[in-house]
């Protein structure tokens, strides 16, 4: 158990081209950014009505969004949905739903959860054993997990939620990548019983991370408390318009799940050709664990292909899906260059 | 002094066409919405790069926005600027900078300030005497004030800030309408000394309320605390792009101030023709105080012209600026209809 008290400093994330440029100044541009788990096939862009920018967002439109989100995510009703400008800004608010105590985060995972719990005044720690979460006042896990794709079954989560609820605690399940399944493990349909907050991210699956839209699914009273903190007009006009249209587009959702599953298979095959085993992940990103991870990270970066490494776990990488054929080819070329250098290495050291 | 403890319920606001439709179902459409203080002449819309929607906002771009905002608003540096998805979502966070105590809001004013202070755990009250604010742990005022346009001079504010700072308190000055002056009374340049938070709104003056962008100007440490609460990517891609371009466009700013001043004069003259005295306001809205306010509100509403009334102060109205010539004409027609009805009334009751 690693203590994280006071660890409120900013966290390193993927997805920054500015940082990539500093790290790999001689890499060919544009970068192929595989450092996030964001879908490269964005929901089709459309022209926004001018009023989406000029006018204050209408509360009726926000209600409509909550209704569609409830239906798509499987929450009991719109009253069980708080919409926010991204899930990120919700994290300290959700952590503040419980008075400061012991926050346990099932790790290794997305680092912002421990940071948000610390900001909310909790003594925050990461644990690697699911059963240890029952000791918490605030228990947090990501399901399926980022970056390794670990899935905890719904029944175990419901059991944990019941134990926490009995002592006034809270279970937070970040389902940021649940759009690509396994949806039968989602807790969205169970938030009505209280003591559970499910977080859902709009930008990742829909490939629209810039619009900033995320949701907390919870019992009605908790949703009211979160809504009060966010105030009116928390969701911007563009996010409202894209959210309403995209979340209701069930055909696009189904087609995209199938397409991404195919892309993930293709990525696994490509990595396999170069002897890189895939240790986990979701169909939006793959999780690699191998000893040569640093040389792979650098070799790809120098060829303008960015993947995600983790300062504290130097043996793993996360790699997102290429979008265009050109991106696939650049990844393949970079992998080939890395493999040939690796294959050469023994000869050099043992002439 | 009116106690507001527990008054955390939602606040009624202008700018909702849904509510207007329910209130005036037979009014001609579209509504002429003069119920907000939002500039009807929006900053020119432009095509956003697709990446503004698809990618996570870049931290470099956020820094650029903070630099431009510091320059335009007159804050000491970018490190004194926290950017957020609207000022509204900042209110409870700013109120939470001081441990729960006595919050005093100089009223009557924007109701969300007292609500945010109550959410943050303060005993919140409205006072109508500026000098009473010195008793607070958290003192809040809007300068120039919404809706009456009252202005408090900078020297008095600095004196109050010093007294509050000496006891660990905080002065919050909401300068949501300061873009239209009197800018010499702004505290933006003084936030470095600590104990002061200045709020600036992007959407009102630039007529882009839907993009959700607002700022807190404060000392560096306070900005760091607010940034930690907001997390990375709090400002959406469209808000970043519009903020960077519009806040740097000093020619547009100057021209717009002049244009709005002309519009406000025209509105005063129009109201004067119908015997309606203007009691205050800023050049983005005018403040009317007259006994016949309810009949005026209804007469305008029935003709599809929405103005802002205040449930708790039934003798005042706030009226924004019409945008197009058509809107001016519809306002004039509605005023004429109201005036003729008013002029007829005595004859009817005294035949």
XYZ file of C-alpha atoms in Angstrom:
702
model
C 0.000 0.000 0.000
C 1.552 3.223 -1.203
C 0.640 6.334 0.753
C -0.359 9.249 -1.408
C -1.164 11.865 1.224
C -0.362 15.325 0.045
C 0.289 14.091 -3.480
C -1.695 16.958 -4.938
C 0.919 17.966 -7.495
C -0.029 17.893 -11.147
C -0.070 14.495 -12.820
C 1.663 13.588 -16.070
C -0.742 12.590 -18.833
C -0.611 11.469 -22.417
C -2.031 13.531 -25.234
C 0.251 16.548 -25.086
C 1.900 17.318 -28.411
C 3.795 20.165 -26.789
C 5.537 17.771 -24.415
C 6.130 15.307 -27.263
C 7.857 17.978 -29.344
C 10.206 18.766 -26.485
C 10.983 15.077 -25.976
C 11.475 14.175 -29.645
C 12.541 17.395 -31.362
C 13.808 15.652 -34.501
C 10.824 13.379 -35.043
C 8.970 13.626 -38.370
C 5.726 15.601 -38.108
C 2.844 15.419 -37.662
C 3.049 13.126 -34.663
C 0.959 9.959 -34.707
C -0.534 10.323 -31.251
C -1.228 6.890 -29.757
C -0.594 8.157 -26.227
C -4.275 8.447 -25.297
C -7.171 5.999 -25.233
C -9.303 8.377 -27.290
C -11.120 6.932 -30.302
C -9.328 8.220 -33.450
C -12.585 7.929 -35.431
C -14.467 10.930 -34.061
C -18.223 11.160 -34.213
C -18.961 13.067 -37.465
C -18.568 16.814 -36.979
C -21.562 18.974 -37.877
C -22.240 22.670 -38.031
C -23.395 24.035 -34.703
C -26.244 26.519 -34.595
C -24.785 29.988 -33.844
C -26.907 30.115 -30.683
C -24.956 27.152 -29.264
C -22.068 29.604 -28.905
C -23.861 32.903 -28.374
C -26.655 32.023 -25.925
C -26.591 30.558 -22.447
C -27.286 26.815 -22.637
C -31.007 26.137 -22.078
C -31.998 24.060 -19.052
C -34.532 22.175 -21.218
C -31.705 21.087 -23.485
C -29.680 19.919 -20.473
C -32.626 17.815 -19.314
C -32.841 16.295 -22.773
C -29.156 15.403 -22.602
C -29.626 13.785 -19.178
C -32.521 11.706 -20.523
C -30.543 10.463 -23.499
C -27.495 9.752 -21.332
C -29.619 7.777 -18.860
C -30.995 5.664 -21.699
C -27.646 5.068 -23.396
C -25.693 4.334 -20.228
C -28.520 2.380 -18.576
C -29.127 4.635 -15.552
C -32.589 4.417 -13.950
C -33.675 7.912 -15.094
C -32.520 11.429 -16.027
C -32.743 12.338 -12.328
C -29.877 9.902 -11.781
C -27.560 11.790 -14.165
C -25.377 14.837 -13.432
C -23.798 16.294 -16.567
C -20.509 18.156 -16.284
C -17.802 19.733 -18.453
C -15.801 16.491 -18.436
C -15.474 13.839 -15.733
C -12.150 15.329 -14.624
C -13.737 18.364 -12.973
C -16.187 16.016 -11.212
C -13.495 13.998 -9.415
C -12.860 16.324 -6.430
C -16.611 17.012 -6.181
C -17.408 13.297 -6.062
C -14.614 12.661 -3.559
C -16.109 15.449 -1.407
C -19.431 13.605 -1.134
C -17.905 11.691 1.788
C -16.447 13.570 4.745
C -12.649 13.371 4.850
C -11.500 9.883 5.814
C -9.685 7.000 4.215
C -9.719 6.869 0.425
C -8.470 3.717 -1.281
C -7.926 3.508 -5.017
C -7.494 0.144 -6.741
C -4.202 0.559 -8.558
C -2.266 0.839 -10.643
C -4.712 3.139 -12.416
C -5.523 6.646 -13.585
C -3.558 8.852 -11.205
C -6.098 11.665 -10.953
C -8.348 9.649 -8.650
C -5.862 9.619 -5.783
C -5.070 13.264 -6.423
C -8.757 14.252 -6.324
C -9.283 12.310 -3.091
C -6.317 14.095 -1.519
C -7.679 17.464 -2.673
C -10.972 16.581 -1.000
C -9.112 16.087 2.276
C -8.915 12.301 2.357
C -5.893 10.250 3.340
C -5.519 8.642 -0.071
C -3.667 5.445 -0.878
C -3.436 3.003 -3.761
C -4.014 -0.696 -3.048
C -3.564 -3.575 -5.443
C -5.990 -5.948 -3.755
C -9.697 -5.550 -4.484
C -10.733 -6.909 -1.069
C -8.741 -4.193 0.681
C -11.178 -1.590 -0.679
C -13.759 -2.590 1.936
C -11.687 -0.760 4.565
C -12.223 2.575 2.846
C -14.640 5.417 3.429
C -14.202 6.241 -0.234
C -13.285 3.361 -2.570
C -12.420 4.098 -6.180
C -11.758 1.821 -9.114
C -11.700 2.119 -12.869
C -13.685 -0.587 -14.679
C -12.438 -1.733 -17.125
C -9.160 -0.453 -15.756
C -6.824 2.005 -17.419
C -4.159 1.027 -18.448
C -4.275 -2.760 -17.993
C -7.922 -3.478 -18.827
C -8.581 -5.471 -15.652
C -12.327 -6.038 -15.161
C -14.068 -6.522 -11.816
C -17.403 -8.349 -12.027
C -20.574 -6.531 -11.156
C -21.563 -8.850 -8.312
C -18.321 -8.232 -6.490
C -18.811 -4.496 -6.935
C -22.365 -4.611 -5.633
C -21.196 -6.564 -2.612
C -18.482 -4.005 -1.941
C -20.958 -1.137 -2.420
C -23.306 -2.683 0.128
C -20.542 -2.991 2.700
C -19.423 0.599 2.168
C -22.970 1.946 2.180
C -23.674 0.231 5.509
C -21.034 2.406 7.160
C -21.803 5.614 5.239
C -19.055 5.083 2.668
C -19.082 5.489 -1.084
C -17.986 3.382 -4.046
C -16.873 5.287 -7.130
C -16.594 3.280 -10.337
C -14.987 5.148 -13.210
C -16.434 3.541 -16.334
C -14.532 5.856 -18.676
C -13.936 2.972 -21.109
C -17.100 0.953 -20.475
C -18.632 2.071 -23.805
C -16.532 -0.678 -25.396
C -17.618 -3.193 -22.778
C -17.987 -5.487 -20.969
C -21.262 -3.572 -20.445
C -22.800 -6.415 -18.447
C -20.394 -5.441 -15.654
C -21.565 -1.803 -15.568
C -23.066 -0.488 -12.330
C -25.078 2.203 -14.156
C -28.363 0.408 -13.560
C -27.702 0.075 -9.828
C -26.951 3.645 -8.778
C -30.478 4.161 -7.469
C -29.721 2.151 -4.343
C -27.278 4.830 -3.151
C -23.653 4.691 -2.091
C -22.494 4.311 -5.703
C -21.267 6.912 -8.182
C -20.544 5.773 -11.730
C -18.496 8.104 -13.920
C -18.946 8.042 -17.689
C -16.817 9.921 -20.184
C -18.224 11.226 -23.459
C -15.021 12.344 -25.173
C -13.104 9.067 -25.250
C -15.463 6.730 -27.079
C -16.901 9.461 -29.306
C -13.448 10.831 -30.096
C -14.483 14.319 -28.974
C -12.251 14.968 -25.983
C -12.115 18.706 -26.723
C -15.808 19.361 -26.172
C -15.517 18.430 -22.459
C -18.502 16.358 -21.431
C -18.805 13.765 -18.711
C -21.415 12.335 -16.387
C -21.866 11.153 -12.824
C -24.614 8.559 -12.401
C -25.861 8.325 -8.826
C -28.934 8.309 -6.596
C -31.191 11.378 -6.952
C -30.006 13.162 -3.820
C -26.356 12.797 -4.802
C -27.136 14.093 -8.286
C -28.840 17.124 -6.712
C -25.773 17.769 -4.568
C -23.453 17.539 -7.556
C -25.725 19.728 -9.683
C -25.697 22.374 -6.941
C -21.894 22.406 -6.999
C -21.762 22.674 -10.778
C -24.421 25.384 -10.978
C -26.496 26.202 -14.049
C -24.816 26.247 -17.495
C -21.963 23.899 -16.516
C -22.184 22.126 -19.878
C -21.232 24.337 -22.834
C -23.439 24.733 -25.905
C -21.209 22.638 -28.219
C -21.026 19.811 -25.642
C -24.829 19.854 -25.262
C -25.387 19.648 -29.012
C -22.824 16.902 -29.625
C -23.894 14.965 -26.540
C -27.561 14.970 -27.484
C -26.932 13.895 -31.048
C -24.146 11.370 -30.544
C -25.436 9.572 -27.437
C -28.764 8.971 -29.180
C -27.110 7.576 -32.306
C -27.331 3.892 -31.450
C -26.428 2.751 -34.953
C -23.159 4.685 -34.838
C -22.457 3.256 -31.376
C -22.918 -0.348 -32.505
C -20.972 0.102 -35.726
C -18.140 1.848 -33.888
C -17.832 -0.898 -31.271
C -17.456 -3.446 -34.060
C -14.974 -1.294 -35.962
C -12.817 -0.680 -32.880
C -12.799 -4.384 -32.027
C -11.435 -5.048 -35.512
C -8.821 -2.320 -35.116
C -7.694 -3.757 -31.768
C -7.296 -7.195 -33.344
C -5.262 -5.687 -36.164
C -3.048 -3.878 -33.655
C -2.465 -7.080 -31.675
C -1.467 -8.899 -34.850
C 0.906 -6.112 -35.852
C 2.565 -6.044 -32.434
C 2.766 -9.833 -32.469
C 4.680 -9.768 -35.754
C 7.422 -7.866 -33.940
C 7.396 -10.146 -30.935
C 5.562 -7.725 -28.656
C 3.029 -9.526 -26.472
C -0.176 -7.726 -25.501
C -0.784 -8.105 -21.778
C -4.208 -6.484 -21.580
C -6.150 -3.302 -22.290
C -9.521 -2.509 -23.825
C -10.374 -2.220 -27.504
C -9.537 1.506 -27.300
C -5.979 0.867 -26.130
C -3.613 -2.047 -25.602
C -1.393 -2.628 -22.616
C 2.153 -3.851 -23.171
C 4.484 -5.261 -20.581
C 7.991 -6.090 -21.725
C 11.560 -5.533 -20.516
C 12.610 -3.507 -23.566
C 9.895 -0.929 -23.009
C 12.153 2.116 -22.799
C 13.892 1.382 -26.094
C 10.510 0.796 -27.748
C 9.112 4.077 -26.381
C 12.137 6.006 -27.651
C 12.350 4.259 -31.022
C 8.694 4.981 -31.728
C 8.950 8.557 -30.456
C 11.955 9.338 -32.620
C 9.880 8.274 -35.608
C 6.995 10.500 -34.507
C 4.821 7.781 -32.993
C 3.781 8.629 -29.446
C 2.752 5.997 -26.961
C 2.096 6.357 -23.259
C 4.725 5.431 -20.729
C 4.406 5.647 -16.958
C 7.232 7.159 -14.950
C 6.550 4.912 -11.964
C 6.168 1.660 -13.913
C 9.060 1.581 -16.369
C 8.204 -1.874 -17.731
C 4.777 -1.068 -19.232
C 3.374 0.933 -22.127
C -0.102 1.821 -23.298
C -0.757 2.194 -26.997
C -3.892 3.607 -28.608
C -5.375 2.796 -32.015
C -4.040 4.399 -35.188
C -6.734 6.208 -37.184
C -5.818 6.438 -40.854
C -3.970 3.928 -43.037
C -1.075 6.371 -43.071
C -0.918 6.178 -39.271
C -0.937 2.381 -39.386
C 1.927 2.446 -41.828
C 3.957 4.879 -39.784
C 3.474 2.674 -36.725
C 4.511 -0.397 -38.697
C 7.606 1.379 -40.036
C 8.595 2.546 -36.577
C 8.135 -0.954 -35.132
C 10.233 -2.431 -37.941
C 13.031 0.059 -37.289
C 12.966 -0.732 -33.586
C 12.978 -4.506 -34.247
C 15.923 -4.330 -36.656
C 17.920 -2.291 -34.148
C 17.026 -4.802 -31.431
C 18.000 -7.752 -33.650
C 21.308 -6.074 -34.460
C 22.183 -5.416 -30.863
C 23.416 -8.917 -29.866
C 25.759 -9.047 -32.870
C 27.335 -5.783 -31.845
C 27.940 -6.829 -28.260
C 29.194 -10.322 -29.239
C 31.232 -9.976 -32.444
C -29.676 42.086 6.854
C -31.470 39.144 5.306
C -30.288 35.708 6.364
C -29.781 33.298 3.532
C -28.590 30.225 5.400
C -29.745 27.089 3.711
C -30.871 28.993 0.641
C -29.170 26.516 -1.645
C -32.181 25.963 -3.884
C -31.860 26.781 -7.566
C -32.025 30.446 -8.497
C -34.279 31.961 -11.154
C -32.341 33.526 -14.035
C -33.056 35.344 -17.262
C -32.157 33.900 -20.619
C -34.443 30.878 -20.694
C -36.625 30.755 -23.777
C -38.282 27.604 -22.453
C -39.550 29.470 -19.411
C -40.577 32.428 -21.586
C -42.672 30.175 -23.827
C -44.527 28.818 -20.829
C -45.152 32.317 -19.476
C -46.226 33.911 -22.756
C -47.611 31.078 -24.882
C -49.356 33.390 -27.357
C -46.462 35.779 -27.928
C -45.213 36.216 -31.498
C -41.973 34.282 -32.185
C -39.055 34.413 -32.202
C -38.730 36.074 -28.814
C -36.618 39.218 -28.581
C -34.591 38.199 -25.550
C -33.587 41.272 -23.554
C -33.647 39.318 -20.285
C -29.861 38.922 -20.064
C -26.941 41.350 -20.007
C -25.209 39.463 -22.808
C -23.920 41.510 -25.741
C -26.229 40.821 -28.729
C -23.345 41.552 -31.125
C -21.306 38.367 -30.720
C -17.639 38.244 -31.547
C -17.488 37.029 -35.190
C -17.864 33.260 -35.378
C -15.104 31.369 -37.174
C -14.526 27.785 -38.177
C -12.863 25.815 -35.425
C -10.069 23.385 -36.271
C -11.440 19.828 -35.980
C -8.821 19.117 -33.316
C -10.460 21.717 -31.046
C -13.270 19.190 -30.685
C -11.486 15.886 -31.127
C -8.307 16.291 -29.062
C -7.759 17.049 -25.398
C -7.048 20.767 -24.966
C -3.268 21.374 -24.917
C -1.753 22.835 -21.753
C 0.410 25.165 -23.875
C -2.731 26.627 -25.389
C -4.201 27.132 -21.918
C -1.078 29.018 -20.870
C -1.405 31.200 -23.941
C -4.998 31.971 -22.990
C -3.929 32.882 -19.442
C -1.281 35.238 -20.808
C -3.698 37.014 -23.106
C -6.320 37.229 -20.363
C -3.776 38.714 -17.937
C -2.868 41.376 -20.492
C -6.442 42.235 -21.447
C -7.822 42.290 -17.921
C -4.723 43.919 -16.413
C -3.674 41.126 -14.039
C 0.032 41.071 -13.035
C 0.840 37.885 -15.017
C -0.516 34.607 -16.410
C 0.305 32.988 -13.063
C -2.395 35.222 -11.566
C -5.099 33.808 -13.855
C -7.174 30.649 -13.388
C -9.282 29.819 -16.447
C -12.511 27.884 -15.992
C -15.554 26.703 -17.945
C -17.478 29.846 -16.951
C -17.316 31.914 -13.760
C -20.425 30.176 -12.428
C -18.633 26.897 -11.693
C -15.890 28.891 -9.931
C -18.210 30.457 -7.356
C -18.368 27.577 -4.823
C -14.644 26.927 -5.355
C -13.777 30.557 -4.636
C -16.107 30.637 -1.624
C -14.320 27.500 -0.345
C -10.969 29.299 -0.268
C -11.939 30.569 3.190
C -12.918 28.122 5.915
C -16.654 28.222 6.669
C -17.561 31.434 8.496
C -19.568 34.553 7.830
C -20.153 35.430 4.189
C -21.619 38.841 3.385
C -22.773 39.771 -0.088
C -23.436 43.407 -1.007
C -26.996 43.321 -2.316
C -29.241 43.398 -4.054
C -27.169 41.565 -6.621
C -26.630 38.362 -8.599
C -28.217 35.698 -6.399
C -25.710 32.921 -7.151
C -23.072 34.485 -4.894
C -25.051 33.905 -1.704
C -25.993 30.443 -2.915
C -22.370 29.521 -3.638
C -21.269 30.803 -0.214
C -23.957 28.681 1.452
C -22.876 25.631 -0.567
C -19.325 26.224 0.680
C -20.612 26.020 4.248
C -20.724 29.708 5.113
C -23.490 31.464 6.989
C -24.410 33.711 4.078
C -26.303 36.973 4.224
C -26.967 39.942 1.979
C -26.224 43.424 3.317
C -27.028 46.721 1.647
C -24.304 48.764 3.329
C -20.786 48.561 1.931
C -19.171 49.245 5.314
C -20.887 46.187 6.813
C -18.763 43.941 4.563
C -15.760 44.456 6.853
C -17.399 42.108 9.384
C -17.221 39.186 6.966
C -14.788 36.324 6.560
C -15.848 36.256 2.916
C -17.088 39.509 1.404
C -18.570 39.504 -2.087
C -19.662 42.311 -4.355
C -20.346 42.763 -8.029
C -18.655 45.812 -9.571
C -20.259 47.391 -11.516
C -23.290 45.813 -9.884
C -25.902 43.698 -11.593
C -28.685 44.825 -11.937
C -28.444 48.440 -10.759
C -24.967 49.361 -12.037
C -23.747 50.703 -8.687
C -19.968 51.214 -8.726
C -17.675 51.050 -5.695
C -14.398 52.947 -6.069
C -11.151 51.039 -6.128
C -9.664 52.769 -3.093
C -12.585 51.746 -0.911
C -12.243 48.179 -2.170
C -8.507 48.082 -1.483
C -9.122 49.391 2.004
C -11.733 46.696 2.613
C -9.418 44.021 1.167
C -6.638 45.062 3.537
C -8.945 44.813 6.553
C -10.202 41.381 5.504
C -6.720 40.120 4.651
C -5.454 41.160 8.085
C -7.814 38.649 9.685
C -7.441 35.903 7.064
C -10.549 36.886 5.151
C -11.166 37.243 1.442
C -12.698 39.877 -0.806
C -14.336 38.604 -3.986
C -15.123 41.208 -6.629
C -17.217 39.921 -9.506
C -16.284 42.142 -12.453
C -18.568 40.296 -14.869
C -19.537 43.583 -16.551
C -16.272 45.503 -16.045
C -15.361 45.095 -19.750
C -17.641 48.068 -20.387
C -16.078 50.038 -17.539
C -15.370 51.917 -15.412
C -12.092 49.996 -15.808
C -10.186 52.413 -13.573
C -12.105 50.866 -10.660
C -11.011 47.309 -11.497
C -9.012 45.402 -8.894
C -7.381 43.157 -11.528
C -4.007 44.846 -11.143
C -4.018 44.427 -7.349
C -4.662 40.710 -6.924
C -0.963 39.987 -6.359
C -1.164 41.320 -2.819
C -3.433 38.431 -1.793
C -6.815 38.299 -0.128
C -8.546 39.367 -3.344
C -10.210 37.294 -6.053
C -11.498 39.103 -9.132
C -13.927 37.224 -11.382
C -14.110 38.047 -15.076
C -16.655 36.672 -17.500
C -15.845 36.056 -21.167
C -19.305 35.238 -22.483
C -21.154 38.433 -21.609
C -19.092 41.131 -23.310
C -18.097 38.916 -26.242
C -21.653 37.666 -26.693
C -20.517 34.041 -26.478
C -22.232 32.783 -23.345
C -22.553 29.267 -24.771
C -18.817 28.566 -24.998
C -18.474 28.766 -21.165
C -15.328 30.624 -20.257
C -14.518 32.643 -17.173
C -11.539 33.618 -15.078
C -10.481 34.079 -11.487
C -7.653 36.579 -11.019
C -5.817 36.115 -7.733
C -2.413 35.732 -6.099
C -0.299 32.847 -7.404
C -0.986 30.448 -4.555
C -4.733 30.944 -4.821
C -4.569 30.369 -8.577
C -2.682 27.120 -7.937
C -5.359 26.012 -5.470
C -8.139 26.794 -7.926
C -6.296 25.101 -10.794
C -5.902 21.959 -8.675
C -9.657 21.875 -8.078
C -10.435 22.368 -11.762
C -7.891 19.807 -12.951
C -6.371 19.656 -16.431
C -8.602 20.253 -19.484
C -11.190 22.310 -17.589
C -11.514 24.719 -20.523
C -12.994 23.126 -23.648
C -11.345 23.389 -27.059
C -13.889 25.861 -28.517
C -13.591 28.106 -25.434
C -9.789 28.068 -25.713
C -9.853 29.022 -29.386
C -12.434 31.785 -28.999
C -10.837 33.099 -25.833
C -7.368 33.350 -27.349
C -8.580 35.084 -30.480
C -11.202 37.411 -29.018
C -9.382 38.581 -25.885
C -6.381 39.578 -28.004
C -8.518 41.532 -30.466
C -8.094 44.979 -28.944
C -9.563 46.778 -31.938
C -12.785 44.794 -31.673
C -12.872 45.507 -27.942
C -12.546 49.264 -28.391
C -15.016 49.424 -31.261
C -17.511 47.308 -29.361
C -17.339 49.473 -26.245
C -18.134 52.518 -28.379
C -20.927 50.748 -30.221
C -22.554 49.499 -27.012
C -22.350 52.959 -25.444
C -24.264 54.272 -28.458
C -26.830 51.476 -28.175
C -27.347 52.197 -24.469
C -27.951 55.886 -25.224
C -30.455 54.940 -27.906
C -32.253 52.627 -25.477
C -32.441 55.359 -22.826
C -33.922 57.760 -25.374
C -36.477 55.184 -26.498
C -37.532 54.404 -22.933
C -37.673 58.136 -22.168
C -40.130 58.698 -25.030
C -42.538 56.417 -23.222
C -41.980 58.072 -19.857
C -39.836 55.261 -18.458
C -36.954 56.638 -16.400
C -33.649 54.735 -16.352
C -32.425 54.384 -12.777
C -29.033 52.799 -13.488
C -27.297 49.868 -15.140
C -24.243 49.451 -17.337
C -24.029 49.902 -21.097
C -24.885 46.181 -21.496
C -28.201 46.540 -19.635
C -30.386 49.246 -18.153
C -32.058 49.188 -14.784
C -35.621 50.437 -14.497
C -37.448 51.261 -11.320
C -41.096 52.242 -11.676
C -44.420 51.418 -10.038
C -46.010 49.998 -13.210
C -43.284 47.413 -13.638
C -45.536 44.355 -13.671
C -47.779 45.725 -16.400
C -44.719 46.666 -18.438
C -43.167 43.205 -18.018
C -46.393 41.512 -19.121
C -47.143 43.888 -21.989
C -43.670 43.386 -23.421
C -43.758 39.629 -22.857
C -47.110 39.236 -24.607
C -45.540 40.898 -27.625
C -42.565 38.555 -27.491
C -40.111 40.955 -25.848
C -38.521 39.427 -22.764
C -37.031 41.540 -20.013
C -35.758 40.451 -16.616
C -37.920 40.829 -13.548
C -36.976 39.872 -10.016
C -39.442 37.932 -7.895
C -38.242 39.543 -4.672
C -38.127 43.120 -5.954
C -41.380 43.640 -7.840
C -40.706 47.310 -8.625
C -37.603 46.890 -10.799
C -36.739 45.522 -14.237
C -33.529 44.956 -16.128
C -33.507 45.325 -19.881
C -30.712 44.306 -22.237
C -29.796 45.809 -25.601
C -31.669 44.852 -28.777
C -29.377 43.512 -31.499
C -30.901 43.994 -34.949
C -33.057 46.854 -36.251
C -35.970 44.434 -36.263
C -35.481 43.866 -32.561
C -35.402 47.603 -31.900
C -38.649 47.977 -33.806
C -40.345 45.162 -31.959
C -39.307 46.721 -28.657
C -40.617 50.099 -29.775
C -43.907 48.577 -30.901
C -44.318 46.723 -27.624
C -43.575 49.877 -25.617
C -46.082 51.844 -27.683
C -48.770 49.222 -27.087
C -48.075 49.270 -23.361
C -48.139 53.095 -23.251
C -51.444 53.347 -25.105
C -53.018 50.823 -22.753
C -51.647 52.769 -19.795
C -52.942 56.051 -21.200
C -56.345 54.511 -21.799
C -56.643 53.111 -18.324
C -57.678 56.343 -16.498
C -60.386 57.049 -19.101
C -61.833 53.611 -18.597
C -61.963 53.881 -14.848
C -63.288 57.471 -14.939
C -65.702 57.684 -17.863
